[in-house]
Amino acid sequence: LRDVATMAGVPEDDAADALAELERAGLVTGTPRLRFVHPILRAAIEDDMPAVERSRAHEQAARLLADRDADPVAVAAHLLVSDPGQGEWAVQALRLAARRAEALGDPAAAVRYLERAVVERPPEDELGDVLFELGLAAAHAGHPDAGDHLERAAAAADGATRLHALHWTGVLHLVAGRAARAADVLE
């Protein structure tokens, strides 16, 4: 309720009254979380919103959730449907969500989050780390472009991240049966 009131820019009591009316009308339900009763109704309302307004609402929801340390995957879900350009906080939120997705055994989701983190243009000193994380997640997900991400990570990073990226690029070449290329990379 607090989140709905914040998003709507109204006092919590007014939001509670409005939500009670919507629930009585059978449009929303509050259990276990507030949501529209039918997906068609949700789609109709979202389609009626201008794209810019919808994107800003998702950005606001992502920030609201991040500020209260909500599940990083919930934050990332909103960031994925908002326009890029959210800045450093979004990069960090997406990286956190990717780690959570990997821990839950969903490397494909981690790839989506990290691809978006790259689009958010992380600071130059973090780009190599983000690309390295993307390359590993892509490798775990079985994406054929995992090696490309790792090579970009090696080019963008220095120090340990560069060495790790080169190591895993070599491993991917070796697993793919390209022993000569693996040797070249590792050398």
XYZ file of C-alpha atoms in Angstrom, residues 80-142:
63
model
C 14.386 -4.064 -18.035
C 11.167 -2.380 -19.181
C 12.290 1.189 -18.547
C 14.371 3.250 -20.941
C 18.166 2.964 -20.609
C 20.128 5.795 -19.101
C 19.393 5.251 -15.432
C 23.058 5.504 -14.492
C 25.375 3.884 -11.998
C 22.668 2.858 -9.528
C 20.994 0.814 -12.262
C 24.259 -0.883 -13.231
C 24.772 -1.935 -9.614
C 21.156 -3.088 -9.236
C 21.357 -5.161 -12.422
C 24.661 -6.750 -11.382
C 23.142 -7.643 -8.019
C 20.113 -9.174 -9.747
C 22.422 -11.151 -12.042
C 24.252 -12.594 -9.032
C 20.920 -13.528 -7.485
C 19.743 -15.146 -10.729
C 22.987 -17.138 -10.996
C 22.590 -18.268 -7.385
C 19.048 -19.410 -8.185
C 20.286 -21.374 -11.195
C 18.964 -19.032 -13.861
C 21.978 -17.912 -15.911
C 19.752 -16.855 -18.835
C 18.156 -14.213 -16.595
C 21.608 -13.161 -15.430
C 22.573 -12.643 -19.084
C 19.538 -10.385 -19.650
C 20.362 -8.302 -16.582
C 24.032 -7.949 -17.479
C 23.321 -7.126 -21.131
C 21.154 -4.285 -19.857
C 23.891 -3.256 -17.405
C 26.252 -2.866 -20.387
C 23.632 -0.723 -22.171
C 23.492 1.461 -19.054
C 27.144 2.348 -19.782
C 28.987 1.456 -16.619
C 31.985 3.607 -15.707
C 35.067 2.737 -17.745
C 36.805 1.177 -14.743
C 33.829 -1.204 -14.214
C 33.096 -2.120 -17.835
C 35.582 -4.987 -17.900
C 34.075 -6.479 -14.739
C 30.529 -6.232 -16.096
C 31.563 -7.805 -19.407
C 33.399 -10.570 -17.541
C 30.298 -11.335 -15.471
C 28.243 -11.288 -18.680
C 30.660 -13.678 -20.387
C 30.545 -16.159 -17.521
C 26.760 -15.987 -17.280
C 26.489 -16.469 -21.053
C 28.809 -19.475 -20.814
C 26.688 -20.962 -18.021
C 23.567 -20.362 -20.122
C 25.174 -21.987 -23.168
